[in-house]
mmCIF file with all atom_site columns, C-alpha atoms in Angstrom:
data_model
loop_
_atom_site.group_PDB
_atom_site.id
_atom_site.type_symbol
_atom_site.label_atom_id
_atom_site.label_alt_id
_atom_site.label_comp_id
_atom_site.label_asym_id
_atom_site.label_entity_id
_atom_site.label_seq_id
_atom_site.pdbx_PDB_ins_code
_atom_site.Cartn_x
_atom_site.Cartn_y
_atom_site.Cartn_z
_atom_site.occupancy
_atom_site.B_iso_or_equiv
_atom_site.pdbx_formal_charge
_atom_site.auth_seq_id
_atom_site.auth_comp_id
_atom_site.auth_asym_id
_atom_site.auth_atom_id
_atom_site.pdbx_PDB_model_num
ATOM 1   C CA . UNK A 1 1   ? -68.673 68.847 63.755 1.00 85.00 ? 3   UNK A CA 1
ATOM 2   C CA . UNK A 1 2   ? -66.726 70.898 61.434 1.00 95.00 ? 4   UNK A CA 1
ATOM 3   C CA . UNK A 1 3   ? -62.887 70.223 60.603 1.00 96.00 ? 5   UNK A CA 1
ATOM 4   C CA . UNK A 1 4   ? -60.376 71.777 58.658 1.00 98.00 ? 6   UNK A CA 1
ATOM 5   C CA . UNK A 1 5   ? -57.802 70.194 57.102 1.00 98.00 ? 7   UNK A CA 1
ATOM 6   C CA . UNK A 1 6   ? -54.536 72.569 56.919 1.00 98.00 ? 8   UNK A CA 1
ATOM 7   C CA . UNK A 1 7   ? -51.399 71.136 54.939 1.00 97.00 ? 9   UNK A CA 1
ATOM 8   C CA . UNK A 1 8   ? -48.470 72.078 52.852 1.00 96.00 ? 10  UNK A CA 1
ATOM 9   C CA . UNK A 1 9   ? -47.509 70.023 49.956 1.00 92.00 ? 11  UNK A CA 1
ATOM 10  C CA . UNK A 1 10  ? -44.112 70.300 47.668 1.00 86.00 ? 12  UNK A CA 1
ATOM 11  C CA . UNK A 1 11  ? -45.359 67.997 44.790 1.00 82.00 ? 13  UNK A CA 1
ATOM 12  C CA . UNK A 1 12  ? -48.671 66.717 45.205 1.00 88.00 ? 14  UNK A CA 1
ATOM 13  C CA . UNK A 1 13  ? -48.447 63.825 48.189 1.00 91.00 ? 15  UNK A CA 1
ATOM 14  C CA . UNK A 1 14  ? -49.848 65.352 51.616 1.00 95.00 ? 16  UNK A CA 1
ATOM 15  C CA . UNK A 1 15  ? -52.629 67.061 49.147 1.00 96.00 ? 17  UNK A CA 1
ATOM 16  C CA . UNK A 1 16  ? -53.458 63.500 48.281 1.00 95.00 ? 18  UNK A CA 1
ATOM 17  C CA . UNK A 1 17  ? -53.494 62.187 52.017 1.00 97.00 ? 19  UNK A CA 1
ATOM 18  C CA . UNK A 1 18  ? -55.117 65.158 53.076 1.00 98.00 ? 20  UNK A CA 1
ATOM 19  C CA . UNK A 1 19  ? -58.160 64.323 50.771 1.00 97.00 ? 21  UNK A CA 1
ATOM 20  C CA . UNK A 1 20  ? -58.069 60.917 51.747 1.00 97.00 ? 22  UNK A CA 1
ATOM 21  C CA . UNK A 1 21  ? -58.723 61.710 55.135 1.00 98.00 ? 23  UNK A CA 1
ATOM 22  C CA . UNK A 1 22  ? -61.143 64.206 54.348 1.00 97.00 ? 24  UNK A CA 1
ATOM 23  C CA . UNK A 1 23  ? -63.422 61.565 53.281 1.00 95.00 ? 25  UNK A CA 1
ATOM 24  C CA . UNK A 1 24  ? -63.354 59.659 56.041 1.00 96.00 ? 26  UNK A CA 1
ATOM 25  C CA . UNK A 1 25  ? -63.415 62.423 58.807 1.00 95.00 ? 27  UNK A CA 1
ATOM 26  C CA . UNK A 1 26  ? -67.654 62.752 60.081 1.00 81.00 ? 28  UNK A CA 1
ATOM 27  C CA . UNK A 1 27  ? -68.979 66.237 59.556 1.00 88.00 ? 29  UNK A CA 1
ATOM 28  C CA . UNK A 1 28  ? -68.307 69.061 57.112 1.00 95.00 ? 30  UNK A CA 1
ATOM 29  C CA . UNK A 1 29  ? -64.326 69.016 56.572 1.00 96.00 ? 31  UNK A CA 1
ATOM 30  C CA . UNK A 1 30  ? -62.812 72.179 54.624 1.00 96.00 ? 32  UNK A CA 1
ATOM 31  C CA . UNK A 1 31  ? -59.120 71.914 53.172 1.00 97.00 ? 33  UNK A CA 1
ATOM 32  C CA . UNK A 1 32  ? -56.586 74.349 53.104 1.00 97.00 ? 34  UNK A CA 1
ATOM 33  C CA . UNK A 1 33  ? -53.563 74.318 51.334 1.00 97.00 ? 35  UNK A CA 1
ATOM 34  C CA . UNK A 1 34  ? -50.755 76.784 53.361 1.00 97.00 ? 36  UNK A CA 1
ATOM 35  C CA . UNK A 1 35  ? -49.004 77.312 50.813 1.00 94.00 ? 37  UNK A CA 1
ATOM 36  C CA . UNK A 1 36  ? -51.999 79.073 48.162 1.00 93.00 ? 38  UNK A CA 1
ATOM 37  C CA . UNK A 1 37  ? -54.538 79.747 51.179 1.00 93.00 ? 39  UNK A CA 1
ATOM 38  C CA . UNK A 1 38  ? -54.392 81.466 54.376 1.00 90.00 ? 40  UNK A CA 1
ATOM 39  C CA . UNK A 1 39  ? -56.442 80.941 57.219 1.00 90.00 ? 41  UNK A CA 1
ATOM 40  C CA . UNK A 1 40  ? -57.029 83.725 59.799 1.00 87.00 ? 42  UNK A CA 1
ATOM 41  C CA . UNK A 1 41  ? -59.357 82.687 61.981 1.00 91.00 ? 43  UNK A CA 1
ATOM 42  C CA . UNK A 1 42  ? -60.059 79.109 63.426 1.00 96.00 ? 44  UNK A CA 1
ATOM 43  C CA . UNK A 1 43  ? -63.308 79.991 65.550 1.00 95.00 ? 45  UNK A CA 1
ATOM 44  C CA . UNK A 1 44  ? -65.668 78.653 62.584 1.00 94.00 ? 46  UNK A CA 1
ATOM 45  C CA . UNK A 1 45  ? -63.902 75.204 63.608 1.00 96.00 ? 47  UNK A CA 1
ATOM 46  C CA . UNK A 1 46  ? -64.235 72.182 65.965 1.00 94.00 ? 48  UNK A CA 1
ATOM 47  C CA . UNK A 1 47  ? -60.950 70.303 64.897 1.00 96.00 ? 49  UNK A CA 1
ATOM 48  C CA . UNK A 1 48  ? -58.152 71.398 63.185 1.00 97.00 ? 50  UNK A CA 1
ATOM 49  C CA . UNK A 1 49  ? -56.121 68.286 61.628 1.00 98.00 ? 51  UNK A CA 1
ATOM 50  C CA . UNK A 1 50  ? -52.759 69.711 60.513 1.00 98.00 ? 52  UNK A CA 1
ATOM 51  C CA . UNK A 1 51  ? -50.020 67.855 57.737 1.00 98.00 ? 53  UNK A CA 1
ATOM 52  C CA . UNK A 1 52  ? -47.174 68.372 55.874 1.00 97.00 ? 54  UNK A CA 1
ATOM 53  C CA . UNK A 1 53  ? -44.308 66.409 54.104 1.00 93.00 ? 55  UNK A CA 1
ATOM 54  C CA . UNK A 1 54  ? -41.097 65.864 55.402 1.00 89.00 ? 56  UNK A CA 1
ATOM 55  C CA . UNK A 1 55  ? -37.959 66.900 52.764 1.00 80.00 ? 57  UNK A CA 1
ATOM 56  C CA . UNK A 1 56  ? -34.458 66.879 54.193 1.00 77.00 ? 58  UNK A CA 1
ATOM 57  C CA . UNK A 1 57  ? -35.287 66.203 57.853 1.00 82.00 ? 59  UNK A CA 1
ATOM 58  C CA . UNK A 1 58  ? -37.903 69.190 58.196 1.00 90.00 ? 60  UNK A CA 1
ATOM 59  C CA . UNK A 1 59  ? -41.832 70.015 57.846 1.00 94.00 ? 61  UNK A CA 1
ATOM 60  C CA . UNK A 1 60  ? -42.426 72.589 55.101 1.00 94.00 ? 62  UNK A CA 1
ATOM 61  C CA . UNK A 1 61  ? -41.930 76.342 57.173 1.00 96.00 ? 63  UNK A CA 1
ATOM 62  C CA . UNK A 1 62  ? -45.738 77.266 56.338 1.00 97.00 ? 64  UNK A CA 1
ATOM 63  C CA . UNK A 1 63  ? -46.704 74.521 58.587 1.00 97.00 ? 65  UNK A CA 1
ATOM 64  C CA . UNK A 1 64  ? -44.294 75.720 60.906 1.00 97.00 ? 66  UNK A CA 1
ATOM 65  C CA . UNK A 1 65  ? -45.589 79.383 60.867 1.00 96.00 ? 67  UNK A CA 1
ATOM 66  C CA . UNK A 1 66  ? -49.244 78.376 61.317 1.00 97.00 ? 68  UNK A CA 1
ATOM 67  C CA . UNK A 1 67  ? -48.743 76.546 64.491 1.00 97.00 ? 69  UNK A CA 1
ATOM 68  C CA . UNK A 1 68  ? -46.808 79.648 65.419 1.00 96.00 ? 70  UNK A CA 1
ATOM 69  C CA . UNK A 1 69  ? -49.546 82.132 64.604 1.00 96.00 ? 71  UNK A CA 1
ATOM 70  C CA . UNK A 1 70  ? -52.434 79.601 66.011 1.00 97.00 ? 72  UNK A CA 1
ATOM 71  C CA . UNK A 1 71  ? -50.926 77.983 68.777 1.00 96.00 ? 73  UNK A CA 1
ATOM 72  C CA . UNK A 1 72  ? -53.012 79.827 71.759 1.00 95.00 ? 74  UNK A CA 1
ATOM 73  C CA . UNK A 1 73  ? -56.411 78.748 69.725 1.00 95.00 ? 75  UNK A CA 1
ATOM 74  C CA . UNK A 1 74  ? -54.962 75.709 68.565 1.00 96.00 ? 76  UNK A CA 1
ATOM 75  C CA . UNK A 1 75  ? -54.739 74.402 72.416 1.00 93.00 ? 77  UNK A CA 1
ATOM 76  C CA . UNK A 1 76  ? -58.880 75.005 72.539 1.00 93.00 ? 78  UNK A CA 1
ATOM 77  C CA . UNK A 1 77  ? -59.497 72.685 69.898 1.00 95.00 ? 79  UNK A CA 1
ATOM 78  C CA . UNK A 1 78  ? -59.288 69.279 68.953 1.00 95.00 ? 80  UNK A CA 1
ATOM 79  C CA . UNK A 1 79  ? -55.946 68.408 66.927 1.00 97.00 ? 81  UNK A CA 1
ATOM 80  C CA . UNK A 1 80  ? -54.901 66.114 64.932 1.00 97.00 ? 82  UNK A CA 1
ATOM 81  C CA . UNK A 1 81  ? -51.254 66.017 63.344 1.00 98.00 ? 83  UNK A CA 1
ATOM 82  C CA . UNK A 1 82  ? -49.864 63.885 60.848 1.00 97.00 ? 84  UNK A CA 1
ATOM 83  C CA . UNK A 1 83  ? -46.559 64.071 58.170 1.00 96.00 ? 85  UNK A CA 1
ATOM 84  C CA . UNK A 1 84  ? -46.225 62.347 54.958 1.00 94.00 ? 86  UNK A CA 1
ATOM 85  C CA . UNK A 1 85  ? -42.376 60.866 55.566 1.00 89.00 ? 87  UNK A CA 1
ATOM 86  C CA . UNK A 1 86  ? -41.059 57.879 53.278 1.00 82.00 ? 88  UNK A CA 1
ATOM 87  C CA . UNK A 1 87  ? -38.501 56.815 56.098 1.00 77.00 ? 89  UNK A CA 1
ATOM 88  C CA . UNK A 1 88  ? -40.077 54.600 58.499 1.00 79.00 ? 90  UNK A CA 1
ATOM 89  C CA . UNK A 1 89  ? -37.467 54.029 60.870 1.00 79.00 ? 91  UNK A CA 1
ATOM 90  C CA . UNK A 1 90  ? -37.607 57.771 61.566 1.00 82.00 ? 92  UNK A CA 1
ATOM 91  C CA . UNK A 1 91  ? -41.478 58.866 61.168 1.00 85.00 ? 93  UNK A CA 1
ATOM 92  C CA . UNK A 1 92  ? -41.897 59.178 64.659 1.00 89.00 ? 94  UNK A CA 1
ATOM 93  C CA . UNK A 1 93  ? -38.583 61.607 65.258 1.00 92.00 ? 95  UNK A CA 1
ATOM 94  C CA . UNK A 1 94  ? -39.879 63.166 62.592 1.00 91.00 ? 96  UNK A CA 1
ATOM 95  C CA . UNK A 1 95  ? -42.939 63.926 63.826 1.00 94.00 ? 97  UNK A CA 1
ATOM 96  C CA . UNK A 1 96  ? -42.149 64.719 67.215 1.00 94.00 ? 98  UNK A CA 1
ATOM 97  C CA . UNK A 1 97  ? -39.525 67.126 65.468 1.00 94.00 ? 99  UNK A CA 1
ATOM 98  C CA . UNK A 1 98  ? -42.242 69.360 62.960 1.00 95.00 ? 100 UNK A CA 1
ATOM 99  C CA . UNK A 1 99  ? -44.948 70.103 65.861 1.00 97.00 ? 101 UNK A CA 1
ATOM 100 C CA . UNK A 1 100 ? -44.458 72.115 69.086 1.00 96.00 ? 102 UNK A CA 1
ATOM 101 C CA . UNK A 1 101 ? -44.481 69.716 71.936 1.00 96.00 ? 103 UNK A CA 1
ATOM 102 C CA . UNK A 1 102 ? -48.076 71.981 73.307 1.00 94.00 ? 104 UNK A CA 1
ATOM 103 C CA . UNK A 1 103 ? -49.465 70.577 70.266 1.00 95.00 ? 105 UNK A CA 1
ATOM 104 C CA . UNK A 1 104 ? -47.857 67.060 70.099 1.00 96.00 ? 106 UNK A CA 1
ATOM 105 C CA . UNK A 1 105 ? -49.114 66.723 74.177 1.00 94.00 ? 107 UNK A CA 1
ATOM 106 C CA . UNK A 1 106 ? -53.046 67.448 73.458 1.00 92.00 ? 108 UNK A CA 1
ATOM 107 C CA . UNK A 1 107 ? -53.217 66.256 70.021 1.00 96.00 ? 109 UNK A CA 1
ATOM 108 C CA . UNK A 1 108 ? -56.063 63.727 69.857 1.00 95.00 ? 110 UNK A CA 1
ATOM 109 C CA . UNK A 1 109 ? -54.565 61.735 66.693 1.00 96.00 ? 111 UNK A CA 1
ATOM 110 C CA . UNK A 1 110 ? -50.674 61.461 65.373 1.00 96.00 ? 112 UNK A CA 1
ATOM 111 C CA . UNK A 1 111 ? -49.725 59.816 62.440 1.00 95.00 ? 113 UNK A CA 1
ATOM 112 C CA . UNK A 1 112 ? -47.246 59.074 59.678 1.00 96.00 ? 114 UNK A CA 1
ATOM 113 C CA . UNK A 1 113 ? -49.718 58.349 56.241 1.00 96.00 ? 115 UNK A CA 1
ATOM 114 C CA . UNK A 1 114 ? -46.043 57.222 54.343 1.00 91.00 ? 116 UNK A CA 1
ATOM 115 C CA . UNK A 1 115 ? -45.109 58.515 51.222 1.00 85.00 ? 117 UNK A CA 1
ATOM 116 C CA . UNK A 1 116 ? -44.645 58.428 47.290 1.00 81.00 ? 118 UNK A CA 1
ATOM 117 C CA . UNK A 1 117 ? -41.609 59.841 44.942 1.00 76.00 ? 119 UNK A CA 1
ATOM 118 C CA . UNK A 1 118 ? -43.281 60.714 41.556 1.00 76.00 ? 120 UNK A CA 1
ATOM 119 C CA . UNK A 1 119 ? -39.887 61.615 39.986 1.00 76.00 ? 121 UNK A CA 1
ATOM 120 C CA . UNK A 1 120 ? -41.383 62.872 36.800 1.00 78.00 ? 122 UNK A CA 1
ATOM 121 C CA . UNK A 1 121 ? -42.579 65.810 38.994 1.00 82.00 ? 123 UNK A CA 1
ATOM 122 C CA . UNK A 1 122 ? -39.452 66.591 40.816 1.00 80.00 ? 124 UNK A CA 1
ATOM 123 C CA . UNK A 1 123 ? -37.119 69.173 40.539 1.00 82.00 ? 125 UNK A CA 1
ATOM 124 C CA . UNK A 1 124 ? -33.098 68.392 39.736 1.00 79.00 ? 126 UNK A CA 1
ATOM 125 C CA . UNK A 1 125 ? -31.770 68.070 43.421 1.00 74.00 ? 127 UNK A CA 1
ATOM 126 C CA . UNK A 1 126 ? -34.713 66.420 45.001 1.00 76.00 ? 128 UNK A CA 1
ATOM 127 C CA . UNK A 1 127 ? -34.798 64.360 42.462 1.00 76.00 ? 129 UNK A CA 1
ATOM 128 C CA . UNK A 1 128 ? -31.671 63.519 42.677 1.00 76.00 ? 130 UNK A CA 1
ATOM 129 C CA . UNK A 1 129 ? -31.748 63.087 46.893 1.00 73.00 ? 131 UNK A CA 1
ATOM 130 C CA . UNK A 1 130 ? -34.946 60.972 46.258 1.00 74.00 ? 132 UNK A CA 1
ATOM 131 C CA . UNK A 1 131 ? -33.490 58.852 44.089 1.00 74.00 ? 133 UNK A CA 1
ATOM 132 C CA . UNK A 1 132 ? -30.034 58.077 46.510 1.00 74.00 ? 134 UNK A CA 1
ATOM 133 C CA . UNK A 1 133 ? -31.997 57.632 49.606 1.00 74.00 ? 135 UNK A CA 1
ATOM 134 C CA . UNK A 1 134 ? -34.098 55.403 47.951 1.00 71.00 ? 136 UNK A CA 1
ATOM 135 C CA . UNK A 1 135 ? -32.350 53.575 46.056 1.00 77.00 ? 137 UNK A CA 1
ATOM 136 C CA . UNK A 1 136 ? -35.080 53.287 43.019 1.00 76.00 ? 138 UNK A CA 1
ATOM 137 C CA . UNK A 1 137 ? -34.939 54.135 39.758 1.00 79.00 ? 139 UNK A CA 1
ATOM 138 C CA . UNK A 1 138 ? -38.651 54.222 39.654 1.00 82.00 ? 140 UNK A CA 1
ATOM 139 C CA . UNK A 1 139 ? -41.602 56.158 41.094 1.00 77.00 ? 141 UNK A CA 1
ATOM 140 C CA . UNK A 1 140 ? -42.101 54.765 44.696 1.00 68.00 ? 142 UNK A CA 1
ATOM 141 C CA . UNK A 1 141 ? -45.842 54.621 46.319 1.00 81.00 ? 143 UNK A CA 1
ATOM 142 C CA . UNK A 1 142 ? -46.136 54.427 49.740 1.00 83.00 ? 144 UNK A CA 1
ATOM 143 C CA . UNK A 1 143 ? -49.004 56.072 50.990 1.00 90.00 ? 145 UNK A CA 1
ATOM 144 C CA . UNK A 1 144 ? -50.767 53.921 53.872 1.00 94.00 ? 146 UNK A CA 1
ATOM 145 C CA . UNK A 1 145 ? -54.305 54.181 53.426 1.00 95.00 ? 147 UNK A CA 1
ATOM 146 C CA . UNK A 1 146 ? -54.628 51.786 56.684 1.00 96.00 ? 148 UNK A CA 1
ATOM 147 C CA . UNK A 1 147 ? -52.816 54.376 58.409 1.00 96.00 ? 149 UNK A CA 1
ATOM 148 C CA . UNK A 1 148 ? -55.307 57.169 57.581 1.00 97.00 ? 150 UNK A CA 1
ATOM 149 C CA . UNK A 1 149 ? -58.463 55.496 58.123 1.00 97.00 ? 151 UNK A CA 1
ATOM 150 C CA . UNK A 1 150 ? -56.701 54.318 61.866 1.00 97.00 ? 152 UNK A CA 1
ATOM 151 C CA . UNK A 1 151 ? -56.318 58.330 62.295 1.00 96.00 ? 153 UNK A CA 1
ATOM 152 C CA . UNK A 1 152 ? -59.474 59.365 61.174 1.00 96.00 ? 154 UNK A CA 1
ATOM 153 C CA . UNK A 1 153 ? -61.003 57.058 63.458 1.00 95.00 ? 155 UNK A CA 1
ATOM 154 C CA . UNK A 1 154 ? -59.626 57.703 66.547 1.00 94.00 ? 156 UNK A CA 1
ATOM 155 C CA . UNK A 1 155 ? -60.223 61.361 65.043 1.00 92.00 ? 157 UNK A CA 1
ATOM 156 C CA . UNK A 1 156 ? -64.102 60.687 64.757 1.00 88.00 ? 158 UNK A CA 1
ATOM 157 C CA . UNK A 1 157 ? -63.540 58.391 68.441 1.00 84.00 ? 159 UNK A CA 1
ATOM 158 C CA . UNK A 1 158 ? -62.488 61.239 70.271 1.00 78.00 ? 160 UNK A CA 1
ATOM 159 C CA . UNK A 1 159 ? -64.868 64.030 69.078 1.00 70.00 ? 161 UNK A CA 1
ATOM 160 C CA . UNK A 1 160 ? -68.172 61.737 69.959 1.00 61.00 ? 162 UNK A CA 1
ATOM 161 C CA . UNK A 1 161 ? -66.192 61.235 73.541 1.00 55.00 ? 163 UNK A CA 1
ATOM 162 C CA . UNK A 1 162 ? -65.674 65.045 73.638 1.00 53.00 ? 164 UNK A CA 1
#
């Protein structure tokens, strides 16, 4: 089984999750990060687990444009899609909001892996955004490794059941 992780990451979070997963996904897993790699062709692969982080209510736009560009191969494979969202109450809007419905319909695994604001890292205004929706003066870690190893599971599940 061979998987490729695809993700975009603004400051470091998603890239984390992403290799988290990576280690517990069976197989040989490849990452990609959309925003310093491109990928052309998806043949080489058996699942394709796609992420990004959530700023301001949307999915980074190089997720966006590789579901675009992949979607007709992207329906022969098995898909998993998760975010990286700090707001709980609205992970699940959120994630029904970042990946066409083709995708969200067929996708074997869906997930919300949480979040973390490093503000040391951040630039003015997200810093700034982070730190008023959040109300913390300090760096915030939420990443949910439970969460991830759940995903990578049901991941690993469905590809022996395939």
């Amino acid at each position: 089984m061979k998987t490729i992780v695809v993700y975009a990451t603004r400051y470091g979070c998603t890239e984390k999750c992403a290799g988290m997963l990576a280690e517990k996904l069976g197989g040989e897993v490849e990452l990609c990060n959309l925003k310093r790699d491109r990928v052309d062709d998806l043949s080489a692969y058996d699942r394709v687990v796609i992420g990004g982080s959530i700023y301001i209510g949307k999915i980074q736009k190089e997720v966006t444009a590789f579901c675009t560009k992949h979607l007709n191969e992207l329906k022969e494979k098995q898909v998993g899609l998760f975010i990286c969202c700090m707001s709980e109450e609205a992970a699940e809007k959120q994630l029904h909001s970042s990946f066409p419905p083709e995708l969200l319909a067929r996708a074997s695994a869906r997930g919300c892996f949480g979040g973390e604001f490093i503000f040391g890292r951040m630039k003015g205004l997200d810093r700034f955004i982070a730190k008023k929706v959040s109300k913390a003066e300090q760096d915030v870690f939420r990443i949910d490794e439970t969460r991830i190893a759940e995903f990578a599971r049901t991941l690993n599940t469905n590809s022996a059941l395939a």
